Amino acid sequence: MSPALTARDAGARELMDDPDADARKLARTYGRFGLVNALVSRPGTLYRRDIRPRAARAGRLRILDVGAGGGDLCRMLAWRLRGDRLDAEITALDADERAIRWASAHDRGAGVRYRRALTTDLVAAGDTYDIVVSNHVLHHLDDAELHTVLSDSLRLTAPDGLVSHNDIARSVTARALFAAVTWPISRTLLADSFIREDGLISIRRSYTVAELASIVPAGWTVRAGVPARLELRWEGGRAGA
Ligand SMILES: C[S@@+](CC[C@H](N)C(=O)[O-])C[C@H]1O[C@@H](n2cnc3c(N)ncnc32)[C@H](O)[C@@H]1O
């Protein structure tokens, strides 16, 4: 691996996390997450493999997205479930008031519930879900936050439920792919947003599959995905955690 990516750069700070970040750029960043996720996160796989089959069994599936940002994953799930005539109650959770304000204002009829809170607040309220997901959040967290989010995820998930935390897997390939995919649109679709700079910082902050596997508690499984992805997964009734 290139020297700059050999070790996780946990000290790197993303521009969007600055409380004084330019509001217009931040709004454009939330607005562009959907495009970036369509290119790199493969949310359709999560939907087809994990969510649709469970929704077909559940009647009304309760889904929690931790660190939902602009809420694009939640809206995509809402529309796909509706298209498949399946019922769900989807909660978009984010610690940042600015994200929740933007996402609530851009629900576009998806019917997602938006909440500014921490997972710990939901645990305290006794909430439970069939599926807890996240995308591009693990690398944001420091060690203590990571362990809190993981233990809260288990407390929030029904015994036969699923937790699926998805993120970038740090590698030279991840950086090269992200740089290549975003370069042609950096002055057009991504202009006036933090997407490209923060994406490159995120890759430096991200875990490799082996690093994450070495620090998570027993019962969690780390899977490698493409392109340059990882999934931290817990399945009720299977993992035994
Ligand atoms: C890079 S964004 C990802 C947004 C969205 N999930 C996506 O894939 O586009 C990370 C989000 O996680 C949120 N976040 C970070 N730590 C959090 C925590 N402990 N609890 C809830 N949200 C958190 C941030 O406020 C930010 O909106």
mmCIF file of C-alpha atoms and ligand atoms in Angstrom:
data_model
loop_
_atom_site.group_PDB
_atom_site.id
_atom_site.type_symbol
_atom_site.label_atom_id
_atom_site.label_comp_id
_atom_site.label_asym_id
_atom_site.label_seq_id
_atom_site.Cartn_x
_atom_site.Cartn_y
_atom_site.Cartn_z
ATOM 1 C CA MET A 1 0.000 0.000 0.000
ATOM 2 C CA SER A 2 1.223 3.523 -0.678
ATOM 3 C CA PRO A 3 2.971 4.977 2.417
ATOM 4 C CA ALA A 4 0.203 7.554 2.853
ATOM 5 C CA LEU A 5 -2.385 4.773 3.162
ATOM 6 C CA THR A 6 -0.415 2.178 5.107
ATOM 7 C CA ALA A 7 -1.895 3.259 8.420
ATOM 8 C CA ARG A 8 -5.345 4.606 9.178
ATOM 9 C CA ASP A 9 -5.207 8.404 9.509
ATOM 10 C CA ALA A 10 -7.663 8.760 12.389
ATOM 11 C CA GLY A 11 -6.602 12.370 12.938
ATOM 12 C CA ALA A 12 -7.756 13.572 9.513
ATOM 13 C CA ARG A 13 -10.868 15.755 9.732
ATOM 14 C CA GLU A 14 -13.550 15.947 7.072
ATOM 15 C CA LEU A 15 -14.593 19.446 6.036
ATOM 16 C CA MET A 16 -18.302 18.669 6.403
ATOM 17 C CA ASP A 17 -17.813 17.937 10.113
ATOM 18 C CA ASP A 18 -16.652 21.502 10.808
ATOM 19 C CA PRO A 19 -19.482 23.235 12.712
ATOM 20 C CA ASP A 20 -18.565 26.414 10.806
ATOM 21 C CA ALA A 21 -18.556 24.751 7.378
ATOM 22 C CA ASP A 22 -19.924 26.883 4.550
ATOM 23 C CA ALA A 23 -23.691 26.248 4.661
ATOM 24 C CA ARG A 24 -24.185 26.396 0.880
ATOM 25 C CA LYS A 25 -21.379 23.889 0.228
ATOM 26 C CA LEU A 26 -22.670 21.645 2.987
ATOM 27 C CA ALA A 27 -26.171 21.649 1.487
ATOM 28 C CA ARG A 28 -24.747 20.756 -1.927
ATOM 29 C CA THR A 29 -22.732 17.987 -0.268
ATOM 30 C CA TYR A 30 -25.880 16.461 1.278
ATOM 31 C CA GLY A 31 -27.576 16.823 -2.091
ATOM 32 C CA ARG A 32 -24.797 14.942 -3.901
ATOM 33 C CA PHE A 33 -24.482 11.990 -1.504
ATOM 34 C CA GLY A 34 -27.106 10.112 -3.507
ATOM 35 C CA LEU A 35 -25.068 10.374 -6.704
ATOM 36 C CA VAL A 36 -21.852 9.300 -4.975
ATOM 37 C CA ASN A 37 -23.584 6.410 -3.239
ATOM 38 C CA ALA A 38 -25.112 5.223 -6.498
ATOM 39 C CA LEU A 39 -21.580 5.143 -7.942
ATOM 40 C CA VAL A 40 -19.689 3.546 -5.040
ATOM 41 C CA SER A 41 -21.975 2.117 -2.337
ATOM 42 C CA ARG A 42 -24.151 -0.332 -4.282
ATOM 43 C CA PRO A 43 -27.241 0.217 -2.121
ATOM 44 C CA GLY A 44 -29.261 -1.938 -4.545
ATOM 45 C CA THR A 45 -27.374 -5.001 -3.323
ATOM 46 C CA LEU A 46 -28.318 -4.283 0.293
ATOM 47 C CA TYR A 47 -31.902 -3.861 -0.818
ATOM 48 C CA ARG A 48 -32.174 -7.039 -2.901
ATOM 49 C CA ARG A 49 -30.091 -9.288 -0.650
ATOM 50 C CA ASP A 50 -31.174 -8.213 2.819
ATOM 51 C CA ILE A 51 -34.047 -5.781 2.934
ATOM 52 C CA ARG A 52 -36.565 -6.983 0.363
ATOM 53 C CA PRO A 53 -36.639 -10.614 1.599
ATOM 54 C CA ARG A 54 -37.038 -9.484 5.209
ATOM 55 C CA ALA A 55 -39.721 -6.955 4.286
ATOM 56 C CA ALA A 56 -41.622 -9.674 2.432
ATOM 57 C CA ARG A 57 -41.639 -11.750 5.639
ATOM 58 C CA ALA A 58 -42.098 -9.005 8.208
ATOM 59 C CA GLY A 59 -45.295 -7.280 7.231
ATOM 60 C CA ARG A 60 -43.982 -3.896 8.356
ATOM 61 C CA LEU A 61 -40.190 -3.726 8.488
ATOM 62 C CA ARG A 62 -38.586 -1.260 10.908
ATOM 63 C CA ILE A 63 -35.329 0.109 9.473
ATOM 64 C CA LEU A 64 -32.843 2.459 11.158
ATOM 65 C CA ASP A 65 -30.121 4.268 9.175
ATOM 66 C CA VAL A 66 -27.412 5.527 11.563
ATOM 67 C CA GLY A 67 -25.609 8.659 10.310
ATOM 68 C CA ALA A 68 -28.061 9.094 7.463
ATOM 69 C CA GLY A 69 -26.560 12.402 6.263
ATOM 70 C CA GLY A 70 -28.804 13.734 3.488
ATOM 71 C CA GLY A 71 -31.095 10.697 3.846
ATOM 72 C CA ASP A 72 -30.644 9.404 0.285
ATOM 73 C CA LEU A 73 -30.303 5.745 1.324
ATOM 74 C CA CYS A 74 -33.519 5.943 3.357
ATOM 75 C CA ARG A 75 -35.443 7.543 0.506
ATOM 76 C CA MET A 76 -34.109 5.005 -1.984
ATOM 77 C CA LEU A 77 -35.212 2.171 0.312
ATOM 78 C CA ALA A 78 -38.631 3.780 0.828
ATOM 79 C CA TRP A 79 -39.234 4.086 -2.901
ATOM 80 C CA ARG A 80 -38.006 0.607 -3.749
ATOM 81 C CA LEU A 81 -40.103 -0.960 -1.001
ATOM 82 C CA ARG A 82 -43.124 0.988 -2.163
ATOM 83 C CA GLY A 83 -42.431 -0.116 -5.739
ATOM 84 C CA ASP A 84 -42.396 -3.724 -4.538
ATOM 85 C CA ARG A 85 -45.595 -3.108 -2.518
ATOM 86 C CA LEU A 86 -43.783 -3.793 0.737
ATOM 87 C CA ASP A 87 -44.351 -1.917 3.965
ATOM 88 C CA ALA A 88 -41.668 -0.330 6.147
ATOM 89 C CA GLU A 89 -41.094 2.324 8.751
ATOM 90 C CA ILE A 90 -37.750 3.979 8.027
ATOM 91 C CA THR A 91 -35.877 6.187 10.496
ATOM 92 C CA ALA A 92 -32.970 8.384 9.393
ATOM 93 C CA LEU A 93 -30.790 9.202 12.389
ATOM 94 C CA ASP A 94 -27.974 11.723 12.415
ATOM 95 C CA ALA A 95 -26.013 13.422 15.163
ATOM 96 C CA ASP A 96 -25.763 16.608 13.095
ATOM 97 C CA GLU A 97 -28.745 18.947 13.190
ATOM 98 C CA ARG A 98 -27.733 20.411 9.805
ATOM 99 C CA ALA A 99 -28.015 17.014 8.111
ATOM 100 C CA ILE A 100 -31.419 16.287 9.636
ATOM 101 C CA ARG A 101 -32.738 19.722 8.674
ATOM 102 C CA TRP A 102 -31.574 19.253 5.072
ATOM 103 C CA ALA A 103 -32.851 15.689 4.817
ATOM 104 C CA SER A 104 -36.293 16.520 6.294
ATOM 105 C CA ALA A 105 -36.676 19.335 3.793
ATOM 106 C CA HIS A 106 -35.868 16.955 0.910
ATOM 107 C CA ASP A 107 -38.010 13.947 1.805
ATOM 108 C CA ARG A 108 -39.933 14.296 -1.483
ATOM 109 C CA GLY A 109 -42.824 12.195 -0.259
ATOM 110 C CA ALA A 110 -40.712 9.216 0.803
ATOM 111 C CA GLY A 111 -42.248 9.274 4.280
ATOM 112 C CA VAL A 112 -38.959 8.744 6.143
ATOM 113 C CA ARG A 113 -38.790 9.789 9.821
ATOM 114 C CA TYR A 114 -35.801 12.073 10.467
ATOM 115 C CA ARG A 115 -34.290 12.327 13.939
ATOM 116 C CA ARG A 116 -31.378 14.289 15.315
ATOM 117 C CA ALA A 117 -30.109 11.982 18.031
ATOM 118 C CA LEU A 118 -27.434 9.476 18.961
ATOM 119 C CA THR A 119 -27.986 5.729 18.976
ATOM 120 C CA THR A 120 -27.677 5.931 22.765
ATOM 121 C CA ASP A 121 -30.800 8.134 22.876
ATOM 122 C CA LEU A 122 -32.764 5.494 20.967
ATOM 123 C CA VAL A 123 -31.526 2.770 23.315
ATOM 124 C CA ALA A 124 -32.619 4.877 26.297
ATOM 125 C CA ALA A 125 -36.066 5.260 24.701
ATOM 126 C CA GLY A 126 -36.325 1.449 24.299
ATOM 127 C CA ASP A 127 -36.654 1.613 20.492
ATOM 128 C CA THR A 128 -36.112 -1.537 18.413
ATOM 129 C CA TYR A 129 -35.708 -2.205 14.694
ATOM 130 C CA ASP A 130 -35.595 -5.199 12.392
ATOM 131 C CA ILE A 131 -32.644 -3.817 10.451
ATOM 132 C CA VAL A 132 -29.987 -1.288 11.506
ATOM 133 C CA VAL A 133 -27.806 -0.010 8.670
ATOM 134 C CA SER A 134 -25.207 2.667 8.106
ATOM 135 C CA ASN A 135 -23.140 3.868 5.184
ATOM 136 C CA HIS A 136 -19.856 5.804 5.392
ATOM 137 C CA VAL A 137 -20.173 6.307 9.141
ATOM 138 C CA LEU A 138 -17.737 3.852 10.752
ATOM 139 C CA HIS A 139 -14.696 5.809 9.578
ATOM 140 C CA HIS A 140 -16.124 8.972 11.174
ATOM 141 C CA LEU A 141 -16.095 7.473 14.647
ATOM 142 C CA ASP A 142 -13.303 7.440 17.201
ATOM 143 C CA ASP A 143 -12.648 4.165 19.061
ATOM 144 C CA ALA A 144 -15.075 4.884 21.901
ATOM 145 C CA GLU A 145 -17.815 6.037 19.510
ATOM 146 C CA LEU A 146 -17.318 2.959 17.352
ATOM 147 C CA HIS A 147 -17.803 0.626 20.293
ATOM 148 C CA THR A 148 -20.822 2.589 21.487
ATOM 149 C CA VAL A 149 -22.449 2.484 18.045
ATOM 150 C CA LEU A 150 -21.795 -1.254 17.769
ATOM 151 C CA SER A 151 -23.173 -2.148 21.188
ATOM 152 C CA ASP A 152 -26.133 0.209 20.670
ATOM 153 C CA SER A 153 -26.774 -1.405 17.274
ATOM 154 C CA LEU A 154 -27.195 -4.764 18.985
ATOM 155 C CA ARG A 155 -29.458 -3.347 21.682
ATOM 156 C CA LEU A 156 -31.593 -1.669 19.020
ATOM 157 C CA THR A 157 -31.944 -4.757 16.853
ATOM 158 C CA ALA A 158 -34.625 -7.397 17.313
ATOM 159 C CA PRO A 159 -33.234 -10.865 18.218
ATOM 160 C CA ASP A 160 -33.762 -12.162 14.670
ATOM 161 C CA GLY A 161 -32.715 -8.874 13.075
ATOM 162 C CA LEU A 162 -29.757 -7.673 11.032
ATOM 163 C CA VAL A 163 -27.101 -4.993 11.465
ATOM 164 C CA SER A 164 -25.191 -3.979 8.341
ATOM 165 C CA HIS A 165 -22.626 -1.161 8.663
ATOM 166 C CA ASN A 166 -21.141 -0.398 5.229
ATOM 167 C CA ASP A 167 -18.062 1.641 4.489
ATOM 168 C CA ILE A 168 -15.031 2.160 2.287
ATOM 169 C CA ALA A 169 -12.168 -0.328 2.648
ATOM 170 C CA ARG A 170 -8.976 1.737 2.671
ATOM 171 C CA SER A 171 -6.640 0.867 -0.196
ATOM 172 C CA VAL A 172 -4.748 2.368 -3.077
ATOM 173 C CA THR A 173 -7.515 1.006 -5.318
ATOM 174 C CA ALA A 174 -10.183 2.821 -3.303
ATOM 175 C CA ARG A 175 -8.330 6.090 -3.666
ATOM 176 C CA ALA A 176 -7.579 5.597 -7.372
ATOM 177 C CA LEU A 177 -11.184 4.637 -8.148
ATOM 178 C CA PHE A 178 -12.688 7.503 -6.194
ATOM 179 C CA ALA A 179 -10.259 10.004 -7.719
ATOM 180 C CA ALA A 180 -10.971 8.689 -11.235
ATOM 181 C CA VAL A 181 -14.760 8.600 -10.863
ATOM 182 C CA THR A 182 -15.038 12.060 -9.315
ATOM 183 C CA TRP A 183 -12.434 13.912 -11.381
ATOM 184 C CA PRO A 184 -14.563 14.384 -14.544
ATOM 185 C CA ILE A 185 -17.478 15.750 -12.508
ATOM 186 C CA SER A 186 -15.474 17.704 -9.943
ATOM 187 C CA ARG A 187 -16.123 21.054 -11.663
ATOM 188 C CA THR A 188 -19.690 20.324 -12.667
ATOM 189 C CA LEU A 189 -21.894 17.996 -10.614
ATOM 190 C CA LEU A 190 -19.608 18.089 -7.567
ATOM 191 C CA ALA A 191 -18.674 21.795 -7.804
ATOM 192 C CA ASP A 192 -19.260 23.831 -4.632
ATOM 193 C CA SER A 193 -19.472 20.724 -2.472
ATOM 194 C CA PHE A 194 -17.106 18.953 -0.078
ATOM 195 C CA ILE A 195 -17.577 15.598 -1.827
ATOM 196 C CA ARG A 196 -14.237 15.205 -3.547
ATOM 197 C CA GLU A 197 -12.017 16.538 -0.763
ATOM 198 C CA ASP A 198 -13.957 14.757 1.981
ATOM 199 C CA GLY A 199 -14.077 11.544 -0.026
ATOM 200 C CA LEU A 200 -10.290 11.499 -0.255
ATOM 201 C CA ILE A 201 -9.998 12.281 3.469
ATOM 202 C CA SER A 202 -12.553 9.536 4.239
ATOM 203 C CA ILE A 203 -10.421 6.973 2.453
ATOM 204 C CA ARG A 204 -7.457 7.916 4.678
ATOM 205 C CA ARG A 205 -9.651 7.547 7.786
ATOM 206 C CA SER A 206 -11.205 4.249 6.683
ATOM 207 C CA TYR A 207 -10.335 0.795 7.954
ATOM 208 C CA THR A 208 -9.031 -2.147 6.025
ATOM 209 C CA VAL A 209 -11.041 -5.352 6.443
ATOM 210 C CA ALA A 210 -8.281 -6.834 8.639
ATOM 211 C CA GLU A 211 -8.031 -3.738 10.864
ATOM 212 C CA LEU A 212 -11.743 -3.610 11.503
ATOM 213 C CA ALA A 213 -11.990 -7.354 12.077
ATOM 214 C CA SER A 214 -9.236 -7.082 14.711
ATOM 215 C CA ILE A 215 -11.048 -4.485 16.848
ATOM 216 C CA VAL A 216 -14.726 -5.442 16.729
ATOM 217 C CA PRO A 217 -16.237 -7.623 19.467
ATOM 218 C CA ALA A 218 -16.997 -11.296 18.900
ATOM 219 C CA GLY A 219 -20.151 -11.979 16.918
ATOM 220 C CA TRP A 220 -19.482 -9.369 14.246
ATOM 221 C CA THR A 221 -18.332 -10.390 10.775
ATOM 222 C CA VAL A 222 -16.381 -8.169 8.411
ATOM 223 C CA ARG A 223 -16.882 -8.872 4.720
ATOM 224 C CA ALA A 224 -14.936 -7.425 1.815
ATOM 225 C CA GLY A 225 -16.978 -6.049 -1.062
ATOM 226 C CA VAL A 226 -16.465 -4.379 -4.406
ATOM 227 C CA PRO A 227 -15.465 -1.771 -5.317
ATOM 228 C CA ALA A 228 -13.135 -1.297 -2.304
ATOM 229 C CA ARG A 229 -15.930 -1.777 0.212
ATOM 230 C CA LEU A 230 -16.419 -3.478 3.528
ATOM 231 C CA GLU A 231 -19.477 -4.544 5.487
ATOM 232 C CA LEU A 232 -19.525 -5.031 9.253
ATOM 233 C CA ARG A 233 -22.417 -7.382 9.844
ATOM 234 C CA TRP A 234 -24.295 -8.999 12.692
ATOM 235 C CA GLU A 235 -27.150 -11.384 12.047
ATOM 236 C CA GLY A 236 -29.490 -12.392 14.829
ATOM 237 C CA GLY A 237 -29.893 -16.098 15.357
ATOM 238 C CA ARG A 238 -26.789 -16.738 13.299
ATOM 239 C CA ALA A 239 -23.842 -14.834 14.766
ATOM 240 C CA GLY A 240 -24.821 -15.656 18.331
ATOM 241 C CA ALA A 241 -23.552 -12.344 19.773
HETATM 242 C C1 LIG B 1 -20.092 10.807 5.357
HETATM 243 S S1 LIG B 1 -21.636 11.096 6.076
HETATM 244 C C2 LIG B 1 -22.533 9.746 5.377
HETATM 245 C C3 LIG B 1 -23.967 10.090 5.151
HETATM 246 C C4 LIG B 1 -24.809 8.980 4.528
HETATM 247 N N1 LIG B 1 -24.882 7.821 5.385
HETATM 248 C C5 LIG B 1 -24.299 8.606 3.172
HETATM 249 O O1 LIG B 1 -23.862 7.476 2.983
HETATM 250 O O2 LIG B 1 -24.342 9.458 2.280
HETATM 251 C C6 LIG B 1 -21.478 10.609 7.774
HETATM 252 C C7 LIG B 1 -22.646 11.055 8.631
HETATM 253 O O3 LIG B 1 -22.566 10.401 9.901
HETATM 254 C C8 LIG B 1 -22.988 11.303 10.891
HETATM 255 N N2 LIG B 1 -22.464 10.822 12.169
HETATM 256 C C9 LIG B 1 -21.178 10.787 12.585
HETATM 257 N N3 LIG B 1 -21.097 10.237 13.811
HETATM 258 C C10 LIG B 1 -22.359 9.912 14.186
HETATM 259 C C11 LIG B 1 -22.931 9.287 15.345
HETATM 260 N N4 LIG B 1 -22.189 8.892 16.373
HETATM 261 N N5 LIG B 1 -24.262 9.096 15.371
HETATM 262 C C12 LIG B 1 -25.042 9.473 14.329
HETATM 263 N N6 LIG B 1 -24.554 10.076 13.217
HETATM 264 C C13 LIG B 1 -23.239 10.281 13.138
HETATM 265 C C14 LIG B 1 -22.442 12.632 10.432
HETATM 266 O O4 LIG B 1 -23.129 13.721 11.036
HETATM 267 C C15 LIG B 1 -22.665 12.550 8.925
HETATM 268 O O5 LIG B 1 -23.902 13.098 8.551
#
